[in-house]
């Protein structure tokens, strides 16, 4: 019996240490499958033309001026007010009368809303369209006196409510007004002296604001940085800033400076003292859906009041009024001032009425100006194959889908050939493994071959089998 126990003990001594050694230094590894390796060989390059173009929220159409209506049903007039409503219709009012007209087809046809509104006949006034679709009409000249009343309509001018007979700002005409993004109304500049008088030097450079549809007004500034003037053109930019330009100064000379305000008219900064277009008043100005500014026609008025030049030119700025380009020196419509122009939702301009001093007009024109900006879209062009690396700085004149030149930059892309190597491919591959059952195995350790330990383990196993067989006899 003692011999049997001794033999069993020897077997255990031989087997267990070897098993422990294999456990410690030959970790069981779960080998991560080897991914397919695809080395690449560079054959050449191909170049993609990328258009360097400024995004445009709404593109301006391209084309000339077209006469929509040579003789609209409303009487010839100048220094009246027109509005484009939220539904795209046009409303015009006043101009020496107190009638209201509306067009739903961009000025081609018209319907009379009212022949005799409750406010007195006037011109040289202004009006605004509020976000809720209502209209506010303010001030003006009756032919004998200036006004500072305010009227409100909720039905395209069919009926009116007087908001105040005497606003806080002094009676005046030839001012400008606009609606801010918050719905408040600004009234800017103007005069209380007839421009044809011998002393046209009482002009204003104040700014007033109303937050209740014109019932009450608060003075934003009594003395803006720009000089006092009548007939200033003002516009609201897409970023909420205000631009003011041109008009008739105290000297009786038409102005061509441009100013900007970013705080609802409280302070102003000079954009340019000389816009490049002739100083003028009685012009019309619109801010287009794409953010460009267009100034149209007017009268260049030079002392001693006997030298006047009527204009039918069109100028545009795409950089907030800093620089200007003359689109045309002689538009299809006749030279005039006191006309009204509107930027339509489709990016066109509608011009109506005006005067050449001797006569007033009741024609309607539609303008489609060259598009200064382009949507940021891929340029349709053939992709060439090059055998050498192109210079990324190289620029090439390309054409977009509207056949307008743009500048493009050629961007390189490597063209390669591939050779697939499977896991069985000969060669040295780094095989990642995941270790387990090893207390001091290193990360991604590759299993180690230990033939000596295997032999000893085999001998121990055979001895154990023989001992068990003898034990059972």
XYZ file of C-alpha atoms in Angstrom:
473
model
C 0.000 0.000 0.000
C 2.822 2.325 0.825
C 4.312 1.776 -2.613
C 1.024 2.730 -4.274
C 0.739 6.024 -2.378
C 4.364 6.805 -3.081
C 3.875 6.221 -6.815
C 0.752 8.411 -6.869
C 2.557 11.183 -5.029
C 5.440 11.105 -7.544
C 2.970 11.376 -10.418
C 1.282 14.396 -8.873
C 4.640 16.052 -8.270
C 5.470 15.619 -11.962
C 2.117 16.710 -13.418
C 0.913 19.650 -11.270
C 4.019 21.933 -11.511
C 4.152 21.486 -15.276
C 0.452 22.402 -15.548
C 1.063 25.438 -13.362
C 4.043 26.477 -15.482
C 1.976 26.226 -18.655
C -0.822 28.216 -17.002
C 1.538 30.973 -15.960
C 3.665 31.427 -19.051
C 1.610 30.000 -21.919
C -1.572 32.059 -21.705
C -4.648 30.916 -23.576
C -5.214 33.546 -26.236
C -8.317 34.528 -28.206
C -6.865 35.656 -31.500
C -8.650 38.514 -33.199
C -9.326 37.667 -36.883
C -6.770 39.277 -39.130
C -8.439 41.941 -41.309
C -7.863 42.038 -45.012
C -4.887 44.268 -45.691
C -5.139 46.498 -48.775
C -1.937 48.337 -49.593
C -2.359 51.147 -52.107
C -0.229 52.322 -54.963
C -0.604 55.921 -56.140
C -1.270 56.114 -59.881
C -2.119 59.775 -60.257
C -4.500 62.559 -59.194
C -7.819 63.914 -60.265
C -9.013 67.444 -59.506
C -12.451 68.525 -58.327
C -13.461 72.148 -59.070
C -14.948 73.714 -55.929
C -16.974 76.886 -56.503
C -15.957 79.849 -54.353
C -19.369 81.521 -54.236
C -21.281 83.478 -51.596
C -24.522 81.834 -50.417
C -27.691 83.627 -51.480
C -30.931 83.216 -49.474
C -33.042 84.262 -52.471
C -31.397 84.798 -55.867
C -32.199 87.954 -57.803
C -33.483 87.198 -61.320
C -31.538 88.296 -64.364
C -32.912 90.502 -67.129
C -33.916 94.057 -68.134
C -36.756 96.397 -67.203
C -40.172 95.523 -68.585
C -43.181 97.840 -68.680
C -45.999 96.019 -66.903
C -48.633 98.718 -67.275
C -48.223 101.901 -69.313
C -51.356 103.494 -67.909
C -52.505 102.164 -64.559
C -56.083 103.063 -63.513
C -54.868 105.268 -60.677
C -54.132 108.872 -61.566
C -50.546 110.014 -62.358
C -48.769 110.854 -59.122
C -45.467 111.440 -57.353
C -44.246 111.349 -53.738
C -46.914 108.813 -52.825
C -46.473 105.696 -50.692
C -46.460 102.059 -51.716
C -46.104 98.841 -49.747
C -45.622 95.178 -50.508
C -47.852 93.231 -48.140
C -47.157 89.901 -46.475
C -49.268 88.126 -49.130
C -47.176 89.649 -51.944
C -49.817 92.151 -53.035
C -49.007 95.838 -53.581
C -50.900 98.709 -51.957
C -50.410 102.333 -53.044
C -51.977 105.408 -51.433
C -51.935 109.178 -51.598
C -49.761 111.326 -53.799
C -51.903 114.473 -53.803
C -55.010 112.388 -53.174
C -56.426 110.145 -50.462
C -57.312 107.078 -52.491
C -55.984 103.533 -51.963
C -55.306 100.945 -54.681
C -54.220 97.301 -54.572
C -52.644 94.900 -57.052
C -52.321 91.144 -56.588
C -50.310 90.545 -59.773
C -47.224 92.724 -59.251
C -48.810 95.849 -60.740
C -50.329 94.467 -63.943
C -53.915 95.089 -62.792
C -55.355 97.194 -59.984
C -58.462 97.435 -57.818
C -59.498 100.591 -55.993
C -59.830 99.846 -52.292
C -61.225 103.274 -51.404
C -61.618 106.500 -53.323
C -61.757 108.703 -50.266
C -59.964 107.583 -47.123
C -60.694 109.516 -43.897
C -57.200 111.006 -43.808
C -56.708 114.222 -45.786
C -55.257 114.160 -49.307
C -51.466 114.423 -49.135
C -48.100 113.621 -50.618
C -44.532 113.554 -49.260
C -45.697 111.261 -46.439
C -44.736 107.690 -45.605
C -46.308 104.430 -44.487
C -45.205 101.002 -43.275
C -46.620 97.481 -43.378
C -46.557 95.802 -39.961
C -45.874 92.089 -39.425
C -49.584 91.479 -38.705
C -50.548 92.777 -42.159
C -51.839 96.156 -40.991
C -50.733 99.542 -42.384
C -49.593 102.654 -40.517
C -49.618 105.989 -42.393
C -47.853 109.094 -41.039
C -47.461 112.842 -41.664
C -46.974 114.502 -45.032
C -47.824 117.657 -46.954
C -51.352 118.725 -47.920
C -50.250 121.438 -50.312
C -50.612 124.101 -47.658
C -49.348 122.609 -44.399
C -47.394 119.722 -42.935
C -48.984 117.021 -40.794
C -48.000 114.842 -37.854
C -51.055 112.603 -37.651
C -50.957 108.792 -37.648
C -53.545 106.419 -39.154
C -53.926 102.643 -38.990
C -55.685 100.158 -41.289
C -56.202 96.415 -40.888
C -57.878 95.733 -44.247
C -55.457 96.881 -46.957
C -56.607 100.479 -46.569
C -60.371 100.016 -46.905
C -61.003 101.481 -43.439
C -58.825 103.576 -41.154
C -58.483 104.461 -37.467
C -56.725 107.635 -36.364
C -54.072 106.679 -33.805
C -53.141 110.295 -33.023
C -53.813 113.696 -34.555
C -50.590 115.159 -33.162
C -47.670 112.833 -32.709
C -44.724 113.792 -30.494
C -42.586 114.540 -33.561
C -43.138 117.909 -35.241
C -45.286 118.194 -38.411
C -43.165 117.268 -41.417
C -42.847 115.665 -44.796
C -40.126 114.073 -46.907
C -39.066 111.766 -44.054
C -38.514 108.016 -44.140
C -39.811 105.252 -41.935
C -39.352 101.534 -41.484
C -40.432 98.612 -39.313
C -37.870 96.921 -37.095
C -37.771 93.144 -36.530
C -39.579 93.598 -33.187
C -42.491 95.375 -34.910
C -41.624 98.874 -33.685
C -41.740 101.796 -36.134
C -38.913 104.288 -36.740
C -39.461 107.732 -38.282
C -36.254 109.366 -39.573
C -35.383 112.898 -40.722
C -37.574 115.042 -42.982
C -38.411 118.736 -43.320
C -41.127 121.267 -42.488
C -40.327 123.690 -45.323
C -41.508 123.339 -48.908
C -38.518 122.311 -51.009
C -39.493 124.832 -53.687
C -39.340 127.741 -51.280
C -36.443 130.195 -51.314
C -35.073 128.910 -48.019
C -35.117 125.092 -47.901
C -32.901 124.837 -44.844
C -35.120 123.572 -42.020
C -34.399 119.865 -42.129
C -34.262 117.265 -39.372
C -31.760 114.623 -38.327
C -33.805 113.170 -35.485
C -35.105 109.630 -35.023
C -38.390 108.638 -33.365
C -39.726 105.231 -32.330
C -43.185 103.840 -31.607
C -43.935 100.424 -30.130
C -47.759 100.719 -30.201
C -48.571 101.155 -33.894
C -47.998 104.905 -33.809
C -50.063 105.974 -30.804
C -47.073 107.215 -28.781
C -43.571 108.129 -29.902
C -40.233 108.343 -28.084
C -37.302 110.309 -29.431
C -34.356 107.981 -30.004
C -31.998 110.839 -30.864
C -32.487 114.552 -31.532
C -29.226 114.980 -33.396
C -27.972 111.992 -35.342
C -24.409 111.880 -36.657
C -25.591 112.418 -40.245
C -26.464 115.976 -41.327
C -30.099 117.209 -41.324
C -31.876 116.306 -44.542
C -35.114 115.660 -46.337
C -35.790 112.698 -48.642
C -33.297 110.323 -47.018
C -33.516 106.725 -48.209
C -33.518 104.166 -45.425
C -33.580 100.393 -45.435
C -33.497 97.504 -43.000
C -30.707 95.024 -43.643
C -31.005 91.264 -43.078
C -28.858 91.529 -39.917
C -31.241 94.105 -38.370
C -29.010 97.121 -38.981
C -30.325 100.275 -40.683
C -28.804 102.032 -43.692
C -29.448 105.690 -44.538
C -28.253 107.422 -47.699
C -28.721 110.432 -49.934
C -31.363 113.130 -49.646
C -31.415 116.908 -49.771
C -29.235 118.733 -47.253
C -29.478 122.217 -45.775
C -27.300 123.568 -48.570
C -29.832 122.485 -51.158
C -27.358 120.025 -52.676
C -28.181 116.378 -53.170
C -26.209 114.063 -50.895
C -24.540 110.723 -51.594
C -23.211 109.643 -48.208
C -24.144 106.327 -46.562
C -24.634 105.727 -42.829
C -25.351 102.664 -40.707
C -26.948 102.089 -37.303
C -26.965 98.878 -35.292
C -28.942 100.174 -32.294
C -32.300 101.164 -33.812
C -31.119 104.607 -34.854
C -29.599 105.768 -31.567
C -26.076 106.072 -32.993
C -24.759 106.077 -36.558
C -21.456 105.305 -38.257
C -20.333 106.635 -41.612
C -20.090 103.842 -44.175
C -18.832 106.108 -46.963
C -18.867 109.889 -47.489
C -19.127 109.430 -51.267
C -21.005 106.461 -52.650
C -19.901 107.164 -56.201
C -23.377 107.850 -57.573
C -24.405 111.509 -58.050
C -25.881 113.174 -54.975
C -29.671 113.152 -55.222
C -33.069 113.367 -53.630
C -36.475 112.002 -54.590
C -34.765 108.681 -55.342
C -36.143 105.278 -54.417
C -34.146 102.591 -52.659
C -34.840 98.921 -51.960
C -33.105 96.180 -49.998
C -33.265 92.971 -52.016
C -33.958 89.513 -50.580
C -30.291 88.639 -51.206
C -29.161 91.566 -49.006
C -27.951 93.791 -51.840
C -29.071 97.436 -51.968
C -30.404 99.144 -55.078
C -30.830 102.913 -55.491
C -32.934 104.165 -58.395
C -33.365 107.490 -60.180
C -34.056 110.790 -58.447
C -33.057 114.403 -58.988
C -29.582 115.875 -58.737
C -30.222 119.351 -57.379
C -27.418 121.885 -57.611
C -27.488 125.545 -56.463
C -28.564 128.134 -57.388
C -31.720 126.016 -57.897
C -31.747 126.372 -61.650
C -29.557 123.418 -62.484
C -31.323 120.094 -62.114
C -30.649 116.700 -63.626
C -33.347 114.047 -63.644
C -31.945 110.550 -63.409
C -32.960 107.111 -64.603
C -29.849 105.287 -63.455
C -29.671 102.198 -61.247
C -26.866 101.471 -58.790
C -26.280 98.501 -56.537
C -24.149 97.647 -53.518
C -23.431 94.136 -52.278
C -21.312 95.127 -49.269
C -23.660 97.170 -47.111
C -23.237 100.432 -49.029
C -19.430 100.644 -48.956
C -18.976 100.303 -52.705
C -21.406 100.676 -55.600
C -21.713 99.447 -59.169
C -23.740 101.237 -61.810
C -26.113 98.680 -63.318
C -27.355 101.095 -65.959
C -27.046 104.803 -66.649
C -30.245 104.846 -68.707
C -32.991 102.435 -67.693
C -35.943 101.767 -70.020
C -38.212 104.017 -67.960
C -37.869 107.776 -68.397
C -35.835 109.948 -65.983
C -37.854 110.877 -62.895
C -38.004 111.520 -59.177
C -40.682 110.973 -56.569
C -41.330 107.444 -57.868
C -41.933 104.474 -55.596
C -40.047 101.174 -55.814
C -40.597 97.857 -54.060
C -38.498 94.720 -53.672
C -40.809 91.809 -54.435
C -40.610 88.370 -52.818
C -39.370 86.824 -56.088
C -36.359 89.134 -56.156
C -37.690 91.513 -58.810
C -38.251 95.262 -58.409
C -41.525 97.040 -59.176
C -41.230 100.766 -59.985
C -44.318 102.990 -60.169
C -45.192 106.589 -60.965
C -42.995 109.589 -60.276
C -42.498 112.953 -61.962
C -40.253 114.699 -64.469
C -41.270 118.030 -62.874
C -43.475 118.908 -65.858
C -45.610 115.772 -65.693
C -46.479 112.955 -63.335
C -46.581 109.287 -64.319
C -48.825 106.301 -63.659
C -46.777 103.608 -65.364
C -45.563 100.375 -63.745
C -42.229 98.690 -64.512
C -40.666 95.436 -63.426
C -36.903 95.169 -63.066
C -34.840 92.001 -63.053
C -31.266 92.899 -62.224
C -28.126 90.840 -62.822
C -27.523 88.444 -59.948
C -24.459 89.540 -57.926
C -24.424 86.464 -55.697
C -24.848 82.768 -56.209
C -26.144 79.870 -54.190
C -23.431 77.635 -52.807
C -23.921 74.670 -55.137
C -21.492 72.258 -56.812
C -20.220 73.367 -60.190
C -21.141 70.991 -63.011
C -17.866 70.267 -64.800
C -15.907 67.335 -66.180
C -13.367 65.883 -63.766
C -9.985 65.624 -65.496
C -7.360 62.995 -64.703
C -3.891 64.347 -64.004
C -0.649 62.399 -63.846
C 1.013 64.818 -61.487
C 0.007 66.589 -58.319
C -1.960 69.770 -59.133
C -1.296 72.988 -57.300
C -4.200 73.494 -54.835
C -3.791 77.265 -55.159
C -4.490 77.172 -58.879
C -7.799 78.821 -59.758
C -9.748 78.239 -62.924
C -12.676 80.242 -64.310
C -15.643 77.886 -64.424
C -19.331 78.214 -65.317
C -22.249 77.299 -63.104
C -25.688 76.131 -64.182
C -26.809 79.707 -64.799
C -23.828 80.343 -67.100
C -22.311 82.933 -64.788
C -18.508 82.990 -64.283
C -17.284 82.021 -60.861
C -13.829 81.289 -59.449
C -13.082 77.707 -58.510
C -10.213 76.074 -56.646
C -8.911 72.703 -57.835
C -8.754 70.245 -54.915
C -6.566 67.126 -55.334
C -7.775 63.563 -54.740
C -5.384 60.566 -54.848
C -6.229 57.791 -57.316
C -4.888 54.387 -56.155
C -4.653 50.712 -57.160
C -5.337 48.066 -54.483
C -3.882 44.590 -53.778
C -5.733 42.467 -51.256
C -3.697 40.316 -48.849
C -5.658 37.626 -46.996
C -4.685 36.261 -43.556
C -3.033 33.243 -45.207
C -0.681 35.431 -47.235
C 2.947 34.761 -46.382
C 4.851 37.463 -44.668
C 5.125 38.947 -41.241
C 1.821 40.227 -39.947
C 1.205 41.717 -36.538
C -1.572 39.616 -35.018
C -3.508 41.264 -32.213
C -4.634 38.871 -29.483
C -6.765 39.076 -26.391
C -5.248 37.421 -23.254
C -7.062 35.471 -20.599
C -6.150 33.036 -17.749
C -2.759 34.654 -17.320
C -1.889 36.850 -14.389
C 1.230 38.475 -15.774
C 0.791 38.242 -19.544
C 1.408 41.428 -21.428
C -1.091 43.066 -23.734
C -1.273 41.468 -27.209
C 1.239 38.790 -26.109
C 1.725 36.086 -28.760
C 1.617 32.495 -27.347
C 5.123 30.976 -26.639
C 6.112 27.492 -27.835
C 7.493 25.370 -24.842
C 8.362 21.821 -26.145
C 10.322 20.756 -22.973
C 7.362 21.344 -20.717
C 5.198 19.338 -23.073
C 7.472 16.265 -22.876
C 7.544 16.348 -19.081
C 3.792 16.678 -18.996
C 3.461 13.614 -21.228
C 5.722 11.496 -19.011
C 3.792 12.556 -15.930
C 0.485 11.651 -17.547
C 1.731 8.148 -18.539
C 3.036 7.509 -14.992
C -0.310 8.565 -13.533
C -2.182 6.162 -15.818
C 0.091 3.253 -14.834
C -0.315 4.069 -11.143
C -4.097 4.110 -11.406
C -4.131 0.770 -13.218
C -1.904 -0.816 -10.563
C -4.041 0.737 -7.816
C -7.134 -0.873 -9.126
C -5.673 -4.403 -9.304
